[in-house]
mmCIF file of C-alpha atoms in Angstrom:
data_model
loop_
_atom_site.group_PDB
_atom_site.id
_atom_site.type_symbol
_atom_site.label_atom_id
_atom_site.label_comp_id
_atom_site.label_asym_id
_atom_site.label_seq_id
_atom_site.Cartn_x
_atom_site.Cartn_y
_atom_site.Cartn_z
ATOM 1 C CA UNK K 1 42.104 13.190 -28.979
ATOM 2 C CA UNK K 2 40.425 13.404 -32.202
ATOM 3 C CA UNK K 3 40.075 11.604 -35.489
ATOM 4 C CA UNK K 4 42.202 12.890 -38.497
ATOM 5 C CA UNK K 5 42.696 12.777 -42.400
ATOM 6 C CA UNK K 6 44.780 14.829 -44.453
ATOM 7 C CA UNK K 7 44.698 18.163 -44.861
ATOM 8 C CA UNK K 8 44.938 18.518 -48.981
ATOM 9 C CA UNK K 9 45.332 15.599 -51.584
ATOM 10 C CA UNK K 10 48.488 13.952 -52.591
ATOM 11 C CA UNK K 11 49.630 11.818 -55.623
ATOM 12 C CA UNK K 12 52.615 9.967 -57.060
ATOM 13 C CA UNK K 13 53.317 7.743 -59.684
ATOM 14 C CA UNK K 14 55.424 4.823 -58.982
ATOM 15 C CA UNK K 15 56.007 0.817 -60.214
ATOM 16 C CA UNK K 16 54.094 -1.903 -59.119
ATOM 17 C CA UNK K 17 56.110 -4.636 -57.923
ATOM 18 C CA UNK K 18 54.710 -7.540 -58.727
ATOM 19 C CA UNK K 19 53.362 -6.598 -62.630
ATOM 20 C CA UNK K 20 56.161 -3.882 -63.522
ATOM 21 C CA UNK K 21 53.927 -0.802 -64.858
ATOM 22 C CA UNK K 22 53.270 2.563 -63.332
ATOM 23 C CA UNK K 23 50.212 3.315 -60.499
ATOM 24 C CA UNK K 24 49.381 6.235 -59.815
ATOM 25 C CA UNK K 25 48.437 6.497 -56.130
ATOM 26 C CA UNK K 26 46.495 9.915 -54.836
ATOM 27 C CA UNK K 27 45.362 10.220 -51.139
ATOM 28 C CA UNK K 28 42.245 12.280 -50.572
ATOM 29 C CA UNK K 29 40.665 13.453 -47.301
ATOM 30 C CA UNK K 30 37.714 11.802 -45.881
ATOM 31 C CA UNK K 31 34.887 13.506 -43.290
ATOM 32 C CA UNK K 32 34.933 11.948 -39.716
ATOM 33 C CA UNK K 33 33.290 8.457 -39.579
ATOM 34 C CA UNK K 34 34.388 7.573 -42.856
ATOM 35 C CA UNK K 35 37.021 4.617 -42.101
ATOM 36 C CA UNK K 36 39.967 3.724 -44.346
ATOM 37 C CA UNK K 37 39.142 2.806 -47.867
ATOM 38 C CA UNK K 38 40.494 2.172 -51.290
ATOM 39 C CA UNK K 39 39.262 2.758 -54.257
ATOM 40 C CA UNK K 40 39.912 1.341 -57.995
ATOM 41 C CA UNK K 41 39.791 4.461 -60.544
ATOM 42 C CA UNK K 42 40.006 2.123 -63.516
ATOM 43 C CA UNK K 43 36.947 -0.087 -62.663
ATOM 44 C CA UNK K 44 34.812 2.024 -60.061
ATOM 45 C CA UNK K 45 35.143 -0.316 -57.418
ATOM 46 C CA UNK K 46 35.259 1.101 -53.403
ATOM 47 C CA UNK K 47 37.340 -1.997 -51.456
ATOM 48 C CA UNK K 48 37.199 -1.227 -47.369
ATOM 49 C CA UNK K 49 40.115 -1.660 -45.358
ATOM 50 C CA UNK K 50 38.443 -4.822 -43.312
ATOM 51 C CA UNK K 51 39.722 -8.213 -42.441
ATOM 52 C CA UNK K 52 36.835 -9.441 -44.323
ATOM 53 C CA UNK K 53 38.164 -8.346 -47.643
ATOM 54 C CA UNK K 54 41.348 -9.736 -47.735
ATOM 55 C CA UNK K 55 41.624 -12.301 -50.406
ATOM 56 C CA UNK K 56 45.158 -13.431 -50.529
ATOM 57 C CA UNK K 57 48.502 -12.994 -48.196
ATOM 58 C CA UNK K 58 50.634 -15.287 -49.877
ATOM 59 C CA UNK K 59 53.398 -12.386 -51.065
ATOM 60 C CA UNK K 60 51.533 -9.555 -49.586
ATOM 61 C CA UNK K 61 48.135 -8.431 -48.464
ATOM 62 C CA UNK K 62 45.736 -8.201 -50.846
ATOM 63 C CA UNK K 63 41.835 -6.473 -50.600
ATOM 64 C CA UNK K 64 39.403 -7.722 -53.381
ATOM 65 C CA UNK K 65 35.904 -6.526 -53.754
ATOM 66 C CA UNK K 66 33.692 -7.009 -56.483
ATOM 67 C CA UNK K 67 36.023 -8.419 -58.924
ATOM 68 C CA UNK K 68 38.444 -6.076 -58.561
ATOM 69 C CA UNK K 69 42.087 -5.816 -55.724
ATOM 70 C CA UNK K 70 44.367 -3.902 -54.250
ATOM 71 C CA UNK K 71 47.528 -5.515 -53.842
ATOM 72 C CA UNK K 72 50.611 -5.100 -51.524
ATOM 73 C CA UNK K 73 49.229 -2.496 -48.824
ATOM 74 C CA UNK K 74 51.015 -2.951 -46.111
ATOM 75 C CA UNK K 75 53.723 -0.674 -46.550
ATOM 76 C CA UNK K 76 51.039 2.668 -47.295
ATOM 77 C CA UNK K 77 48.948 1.546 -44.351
ATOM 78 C CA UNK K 78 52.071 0.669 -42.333
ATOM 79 C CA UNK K 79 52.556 4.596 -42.987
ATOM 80 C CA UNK K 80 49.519 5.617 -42.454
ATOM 81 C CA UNK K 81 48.695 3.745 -38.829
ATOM 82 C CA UNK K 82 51.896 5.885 -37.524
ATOM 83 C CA UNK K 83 50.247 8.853 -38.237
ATOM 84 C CA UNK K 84 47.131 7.968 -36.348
ATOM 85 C CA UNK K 85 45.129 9.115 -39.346
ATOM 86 C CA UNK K 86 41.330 7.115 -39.163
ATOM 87 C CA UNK K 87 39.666 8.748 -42.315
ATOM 88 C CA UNK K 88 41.040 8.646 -45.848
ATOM 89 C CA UNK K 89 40.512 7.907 -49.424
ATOM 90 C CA UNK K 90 43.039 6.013 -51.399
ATOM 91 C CA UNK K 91 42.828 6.063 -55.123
ATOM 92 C CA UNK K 92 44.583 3.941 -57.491
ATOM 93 C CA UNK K 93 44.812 3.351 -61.115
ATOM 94 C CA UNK K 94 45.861 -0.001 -61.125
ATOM 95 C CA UNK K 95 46.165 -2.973 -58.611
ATOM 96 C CA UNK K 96 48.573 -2.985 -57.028
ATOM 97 C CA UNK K 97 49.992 0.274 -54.494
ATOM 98 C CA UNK K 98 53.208 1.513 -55.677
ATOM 99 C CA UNK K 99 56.809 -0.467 -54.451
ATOM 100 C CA UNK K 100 58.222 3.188 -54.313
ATOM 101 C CA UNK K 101 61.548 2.017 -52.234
ATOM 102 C CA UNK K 102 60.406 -0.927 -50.931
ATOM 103 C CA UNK K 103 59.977 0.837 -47.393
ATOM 104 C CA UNK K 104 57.675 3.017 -46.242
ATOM 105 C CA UNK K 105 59.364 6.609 -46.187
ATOM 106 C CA UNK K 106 57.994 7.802 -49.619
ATOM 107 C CA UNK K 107 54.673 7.188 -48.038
ATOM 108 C CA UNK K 108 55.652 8.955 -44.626
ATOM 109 C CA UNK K 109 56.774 11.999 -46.951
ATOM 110 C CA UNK K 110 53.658 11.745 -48.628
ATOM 111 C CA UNK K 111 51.647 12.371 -45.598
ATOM 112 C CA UNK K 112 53.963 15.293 -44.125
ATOM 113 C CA UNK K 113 53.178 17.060 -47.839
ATOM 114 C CA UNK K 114 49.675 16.363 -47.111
ATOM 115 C CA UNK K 115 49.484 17.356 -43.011
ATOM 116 C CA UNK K 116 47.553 16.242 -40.784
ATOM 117 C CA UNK K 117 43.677 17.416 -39.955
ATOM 118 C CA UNK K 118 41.796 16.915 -36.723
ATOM 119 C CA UNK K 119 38.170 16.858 -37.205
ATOM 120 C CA UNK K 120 35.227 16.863 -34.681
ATOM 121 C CA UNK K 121 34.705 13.269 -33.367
ATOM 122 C CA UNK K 122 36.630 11.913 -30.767
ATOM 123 C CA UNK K 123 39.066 9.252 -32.301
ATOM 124 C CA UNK K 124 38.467 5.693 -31.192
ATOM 125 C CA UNK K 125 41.171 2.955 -30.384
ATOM 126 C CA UNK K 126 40.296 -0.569 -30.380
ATOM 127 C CA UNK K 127 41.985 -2.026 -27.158
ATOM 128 C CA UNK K 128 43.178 -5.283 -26.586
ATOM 129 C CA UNK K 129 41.456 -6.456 -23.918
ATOM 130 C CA UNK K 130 42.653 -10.721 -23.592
ATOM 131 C CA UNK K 131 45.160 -12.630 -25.294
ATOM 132 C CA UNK K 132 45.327 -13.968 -28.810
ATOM 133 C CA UNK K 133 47.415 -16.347 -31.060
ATOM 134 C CA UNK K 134 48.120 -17.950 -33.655
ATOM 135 C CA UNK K 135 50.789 -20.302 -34.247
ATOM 136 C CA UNK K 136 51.642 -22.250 -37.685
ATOM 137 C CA UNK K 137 54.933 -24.822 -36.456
ATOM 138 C CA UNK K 138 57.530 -22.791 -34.898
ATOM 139 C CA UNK K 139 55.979 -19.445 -36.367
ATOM 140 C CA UNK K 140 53.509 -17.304 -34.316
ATOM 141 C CA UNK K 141 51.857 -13.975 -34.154
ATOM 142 C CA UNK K 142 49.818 -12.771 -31.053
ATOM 143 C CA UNK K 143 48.357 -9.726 -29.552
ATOM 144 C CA UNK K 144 48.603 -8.878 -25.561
ATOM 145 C CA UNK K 145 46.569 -6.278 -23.680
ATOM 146 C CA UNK K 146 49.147 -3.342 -22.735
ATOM 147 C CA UNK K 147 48.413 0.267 -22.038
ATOM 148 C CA UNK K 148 50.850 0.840 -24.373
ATOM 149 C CA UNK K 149 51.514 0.591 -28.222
ATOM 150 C CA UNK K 150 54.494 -2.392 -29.042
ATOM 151 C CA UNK K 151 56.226 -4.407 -31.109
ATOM 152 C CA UNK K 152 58.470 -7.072 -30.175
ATOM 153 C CA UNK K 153 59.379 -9.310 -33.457
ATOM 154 C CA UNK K 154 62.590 -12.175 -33.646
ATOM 155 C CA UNK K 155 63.279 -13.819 -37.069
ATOM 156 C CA UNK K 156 65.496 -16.620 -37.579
ATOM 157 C CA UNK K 157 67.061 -17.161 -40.817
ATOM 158 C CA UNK K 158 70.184 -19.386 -42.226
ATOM 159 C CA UNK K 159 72.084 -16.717 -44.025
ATOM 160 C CA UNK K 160 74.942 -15.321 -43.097
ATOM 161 C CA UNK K 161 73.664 -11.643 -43.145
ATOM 162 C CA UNK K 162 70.592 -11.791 -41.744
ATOM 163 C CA UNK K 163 70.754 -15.053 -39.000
ATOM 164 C CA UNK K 164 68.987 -14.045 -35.839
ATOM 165 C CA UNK K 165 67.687 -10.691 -35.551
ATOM 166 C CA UNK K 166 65.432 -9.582 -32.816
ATOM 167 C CA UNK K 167 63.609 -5.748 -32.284
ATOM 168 C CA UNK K 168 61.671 -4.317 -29.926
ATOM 169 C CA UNK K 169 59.580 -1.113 -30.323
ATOM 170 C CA UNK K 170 58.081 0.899 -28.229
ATOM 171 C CA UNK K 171 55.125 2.882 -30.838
ATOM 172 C CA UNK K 172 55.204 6.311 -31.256
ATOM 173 C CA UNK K 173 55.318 8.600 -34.845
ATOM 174 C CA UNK K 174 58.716 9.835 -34.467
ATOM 175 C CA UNK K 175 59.658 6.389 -33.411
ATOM 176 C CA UNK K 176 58.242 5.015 -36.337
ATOM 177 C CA UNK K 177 59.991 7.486 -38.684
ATOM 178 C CA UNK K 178 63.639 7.107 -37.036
ATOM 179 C CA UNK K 179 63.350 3.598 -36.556
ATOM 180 C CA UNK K 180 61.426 1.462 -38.951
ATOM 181 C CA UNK K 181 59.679 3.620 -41.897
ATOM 182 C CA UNK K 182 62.957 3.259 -44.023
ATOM 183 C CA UNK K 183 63.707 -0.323 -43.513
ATOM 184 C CA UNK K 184 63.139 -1.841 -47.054
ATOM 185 C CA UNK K 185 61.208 -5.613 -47.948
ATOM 186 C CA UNK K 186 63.829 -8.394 -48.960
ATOM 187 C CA UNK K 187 63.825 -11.226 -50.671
ATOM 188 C CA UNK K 188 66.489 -13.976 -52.320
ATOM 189 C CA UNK K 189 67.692 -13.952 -55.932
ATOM 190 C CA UNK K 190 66.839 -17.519 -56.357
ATOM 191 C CA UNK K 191 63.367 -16.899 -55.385
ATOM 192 C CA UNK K 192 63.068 -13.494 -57.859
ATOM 193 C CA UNK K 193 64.121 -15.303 -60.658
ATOM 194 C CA UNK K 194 61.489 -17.868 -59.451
ATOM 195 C CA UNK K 195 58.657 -15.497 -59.307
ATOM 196 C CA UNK K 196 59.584 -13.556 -62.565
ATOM 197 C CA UNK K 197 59.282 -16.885 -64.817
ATOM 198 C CA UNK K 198 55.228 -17.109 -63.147
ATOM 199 C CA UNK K 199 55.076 -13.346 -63.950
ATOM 200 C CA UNK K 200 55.799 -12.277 -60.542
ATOM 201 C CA UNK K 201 58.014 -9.369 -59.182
ATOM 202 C CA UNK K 202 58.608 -7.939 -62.815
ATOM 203 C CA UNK K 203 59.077 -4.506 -61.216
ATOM 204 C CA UNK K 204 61.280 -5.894 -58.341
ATOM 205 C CA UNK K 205 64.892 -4.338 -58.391
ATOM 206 C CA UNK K 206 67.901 -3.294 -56.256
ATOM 207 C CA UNK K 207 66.504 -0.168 -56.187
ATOM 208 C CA UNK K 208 63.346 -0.895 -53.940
ATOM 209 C CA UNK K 209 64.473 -4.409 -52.321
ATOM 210 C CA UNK K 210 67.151 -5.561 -50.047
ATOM 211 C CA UNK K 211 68.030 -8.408 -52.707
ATOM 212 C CA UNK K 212 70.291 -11.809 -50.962
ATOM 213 C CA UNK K 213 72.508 -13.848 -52.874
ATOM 214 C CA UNK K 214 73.933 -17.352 -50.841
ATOM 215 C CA UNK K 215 76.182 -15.578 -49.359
ATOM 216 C CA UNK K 216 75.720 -11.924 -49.040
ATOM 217 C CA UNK K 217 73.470 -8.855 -50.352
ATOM 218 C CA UNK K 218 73.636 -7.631 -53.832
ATOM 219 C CA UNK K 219 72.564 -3.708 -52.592
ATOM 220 C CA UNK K 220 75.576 -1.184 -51.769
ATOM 221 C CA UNK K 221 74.687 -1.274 -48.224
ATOM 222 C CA UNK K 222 72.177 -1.730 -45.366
ATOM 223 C CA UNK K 223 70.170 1.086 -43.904
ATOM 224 C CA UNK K 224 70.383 -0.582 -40.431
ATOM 225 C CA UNK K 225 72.664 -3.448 -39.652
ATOM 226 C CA UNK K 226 69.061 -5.248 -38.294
ATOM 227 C CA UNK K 227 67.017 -4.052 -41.759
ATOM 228 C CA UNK K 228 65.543 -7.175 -41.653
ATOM 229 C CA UNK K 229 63.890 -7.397 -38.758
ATOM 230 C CA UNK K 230 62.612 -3.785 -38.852
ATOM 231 C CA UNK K 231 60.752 -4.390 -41.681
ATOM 232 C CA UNK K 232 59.123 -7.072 -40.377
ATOM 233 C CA UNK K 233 57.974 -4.948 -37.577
ATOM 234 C CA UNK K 234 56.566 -2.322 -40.874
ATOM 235 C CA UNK K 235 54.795 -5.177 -42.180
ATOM 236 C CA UNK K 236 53.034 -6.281 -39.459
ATOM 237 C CA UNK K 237 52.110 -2.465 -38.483
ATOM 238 C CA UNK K 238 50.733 -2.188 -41.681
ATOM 239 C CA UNK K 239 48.954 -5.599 -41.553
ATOM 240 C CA UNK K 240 47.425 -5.054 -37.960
ATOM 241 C CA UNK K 241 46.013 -1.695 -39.614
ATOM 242 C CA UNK K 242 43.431 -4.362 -40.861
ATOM 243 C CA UNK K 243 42.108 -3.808 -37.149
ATOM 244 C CA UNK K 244 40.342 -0.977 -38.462
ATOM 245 C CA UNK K 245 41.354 1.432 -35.489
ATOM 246 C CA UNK K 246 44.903 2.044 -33.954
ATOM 247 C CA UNK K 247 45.538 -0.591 -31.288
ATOM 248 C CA UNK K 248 46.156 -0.725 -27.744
ATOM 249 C CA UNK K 249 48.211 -3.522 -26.599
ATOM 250 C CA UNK K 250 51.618 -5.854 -27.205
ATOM 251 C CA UNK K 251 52.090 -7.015 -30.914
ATOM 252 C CA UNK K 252 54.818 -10.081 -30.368
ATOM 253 C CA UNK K 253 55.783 -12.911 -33.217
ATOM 254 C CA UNK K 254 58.204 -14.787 -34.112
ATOM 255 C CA UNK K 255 58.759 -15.731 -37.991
ATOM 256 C CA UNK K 256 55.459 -14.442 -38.386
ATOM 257 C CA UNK K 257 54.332 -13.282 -41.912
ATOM 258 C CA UNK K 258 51.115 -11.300 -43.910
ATOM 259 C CA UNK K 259 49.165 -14.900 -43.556
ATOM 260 C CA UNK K 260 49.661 -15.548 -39.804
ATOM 261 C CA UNK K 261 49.072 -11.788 -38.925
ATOM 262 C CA UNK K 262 45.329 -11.885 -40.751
ATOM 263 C CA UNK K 263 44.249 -14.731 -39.083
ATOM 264 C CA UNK K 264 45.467 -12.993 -35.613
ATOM 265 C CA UNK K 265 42.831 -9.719 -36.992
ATOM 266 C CA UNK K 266 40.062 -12.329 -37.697
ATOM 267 C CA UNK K 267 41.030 -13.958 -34.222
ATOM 268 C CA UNK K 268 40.550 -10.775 -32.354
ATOM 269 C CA UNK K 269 36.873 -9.927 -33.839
ATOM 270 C CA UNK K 270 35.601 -13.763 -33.333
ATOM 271 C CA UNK K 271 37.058 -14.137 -30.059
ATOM 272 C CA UNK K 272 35.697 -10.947 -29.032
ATOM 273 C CA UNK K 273 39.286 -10.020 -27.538
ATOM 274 C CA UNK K 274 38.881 -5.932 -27.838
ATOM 275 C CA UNK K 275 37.087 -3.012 -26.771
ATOM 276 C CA UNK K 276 36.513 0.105 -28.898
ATOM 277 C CA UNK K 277 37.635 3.152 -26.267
ATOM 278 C CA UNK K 278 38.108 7.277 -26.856
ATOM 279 C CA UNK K 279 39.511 8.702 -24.269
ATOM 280 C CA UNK K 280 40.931 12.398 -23.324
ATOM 281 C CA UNK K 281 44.631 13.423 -22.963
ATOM 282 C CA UNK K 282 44.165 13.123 -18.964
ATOM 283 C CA UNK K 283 42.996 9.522 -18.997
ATOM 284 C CA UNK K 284 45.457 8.521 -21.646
ATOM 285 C CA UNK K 285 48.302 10.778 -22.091
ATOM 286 C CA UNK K 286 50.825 8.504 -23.056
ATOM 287 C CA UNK K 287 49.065 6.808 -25.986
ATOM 288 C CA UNK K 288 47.831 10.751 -27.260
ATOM 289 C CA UNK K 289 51.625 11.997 -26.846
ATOM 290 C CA UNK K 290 52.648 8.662 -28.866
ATOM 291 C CA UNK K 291 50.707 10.163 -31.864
ATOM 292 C CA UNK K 292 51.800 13.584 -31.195
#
C-alpha cells in the first residue's frame, strides 16, 4: 500500500462555530513524506498536525504555533484519517475549521471531489504494540494492540434522549461513511446560552448541532437513534489522527472526551507503546482492503 493526498485542490467557505464569521477552508496536495499540516493564510504561520502542538482541548482540539491556532479539527481530520490520506495541505483564513453541519460528511464530500492519489512511498501505519490508558474518575480512553482498526465507545448521560448509548466499529472507509461521518456534535441549550455570553459558540445553531433541551431535542429529528454515541466515535477518530499515521489496534473509552484522548497520543510516544510498520497487501490484506 502506498501513501496518498488528493488528487486536485478543494475549497469551501463555511461558519466558524465558536466566533460566528466565515473560513474559508482549501485542501491542497502534498508530495510523499510531507505529513499532515495546516496552515494560517492570514498570518503565514505552518502549524503540524503533532501532539506537541496542541494547546487547548477544553471544547475542541486546538493546534497553536507561533502565535497563531487552528481550532476545532477533529471533525476534517476525523474525515480525512478514513480516507487513509498521509500527505496534505490545509489552508485556512481564519482560526478556526469550518462547523459545516456539525458532522463530518461535508468534509467526506470534499475529499470524493478531490480523489484520492497514490504516490511512490510505501505508506506507514503506526501499530499499537502494548497497552495504554488514561483514566480521569469514571472516564477513560485507551489504546489496545489489534491487527485490526476499532472503535468501541459507551457514554452515559442523564437525559432522557440520549441515557446509555454504546457503539462498536469495526474501521473501514465505507464503514466510516455509512456509519459515523454524518453523526452531528451536540450540546445543551443551557450550556449554549452559557458559552455565547463568554463569546463562545456565536455560530452554533440547529442547523449544524444536535441541540438538547431538559427534556428532549430541539432539531426535527435524529440521523441515527444512537447519534450520540457515533459522534463520539468521529471525535475520537479525528483526535487519534494526532498519532500522525493511521493506527493499528483497539480504540476503547468510556465518557472519554478531546482532553483524555490527547493525553492517550502523548501516552503512546512516551511510553514507547508503537511501532511504525509498511507492509504489502499479502502481509496485511485486511487493514489495505479497510482503506480500499
Amino acid at each position: 500500500m502506498r501513501q496518498r493526498t488528493i488528487k486536485k485542490p478543494v475549497e469551501v467557505v463555511g461558519m466558524g462555530l465558536h466566533k460566528g464569521v466565515p473560513v474559508k477552508l482549501r485542501l491542497e496536495p502534498m508530495s510523499e513524506n510531507s505529513g499532515i499540516v495546516f496552515y494560517r493564510a492570514d498570518k503565514g504561520v505552518t502549524i503540524p498536525l503533532k501532539p506537541e502542538y496542541v494547546v487547548d482541548t477544553k471544547m475542541a482540539t486546538v493546534l497553536g504555533n507561533e502565535g497563531a491556532v487552528v481550532s476545532t479539527i477533529e471533525h476534517l481530520m476525523s474525515a480525512v484519517y478514513a480516507f487513509g490520506i498521509d500527505n496534505l495541505r490545509i489552508v485556512l483564513d481564519n482560526d478556526e475549521v469550518p462547523i459545516m453541519d456539525g458532522s463530518a460528511i461535508s468534509f467526506v464530500m470534499m475529499l470524493k471531489e478531490a480523489g484520492i492519489k497514490e504516490l511512490s512511498a510505501p505508506k506507514k501505519f503506526l501499530r499499537i504494540t502494548k497497552e495504554v490508558k488514561i483514566e480521569d474518575n469514571n472516564k477513560f480512553a485507551v489504546l489496545k494492540p489489534s491487527s485490526e482498526i476499532e472503535f468501541d465507545f459507551e457514554i452515559n448521560f442523564d437525559h432522557p434522549v440520549i441515557g446509555n448509548q454504546k457503539y462498536n466499529f469495526k474501521f473501514s472507509t465505507k464503514n466510516y461513511i455509512d456509519e459515523i461521518a454524518k453523526a452531528r456534535t451536540f450540546g445543551f441549550l443551557k450550556e449554549v446560552q452559557y458559552l455565547r455570553s463568554i463569546g463562545l459558540a456565536l455560530g452554533g445553531s440547529l442547523e449544524n448541532a444536535i441541540v438538547l433541551d431538559e427534556k428532549g431535542i430541539l432539531n426535527d429529528s435524529l440521523r441515527f437513534p444512537d447519534e450520540f454515541v457515533r459522534h463520539k466515535i468521529l471525535d475520537a477518530i479525528g483526535d487519534m489522527s494526532l498519532l500522525g499515521y493511521n493506527f493499528i489496534g483497539n480504540y476503547e473509552a468510556f465518557a472519554s472526551g478531546h482532553h483524555l484522548n490527547h493525553l492517550l497520543t502523548l501516552k503512546v510516544f512516551e511510553e514507547n507503546a508503537y511501532e511504525i510498520v509498511e507492509f504489502s497487501k499479502e502481509e496485511e490484506l485486511s487493514i489495505v482492503k479497510a482503506f480500499g
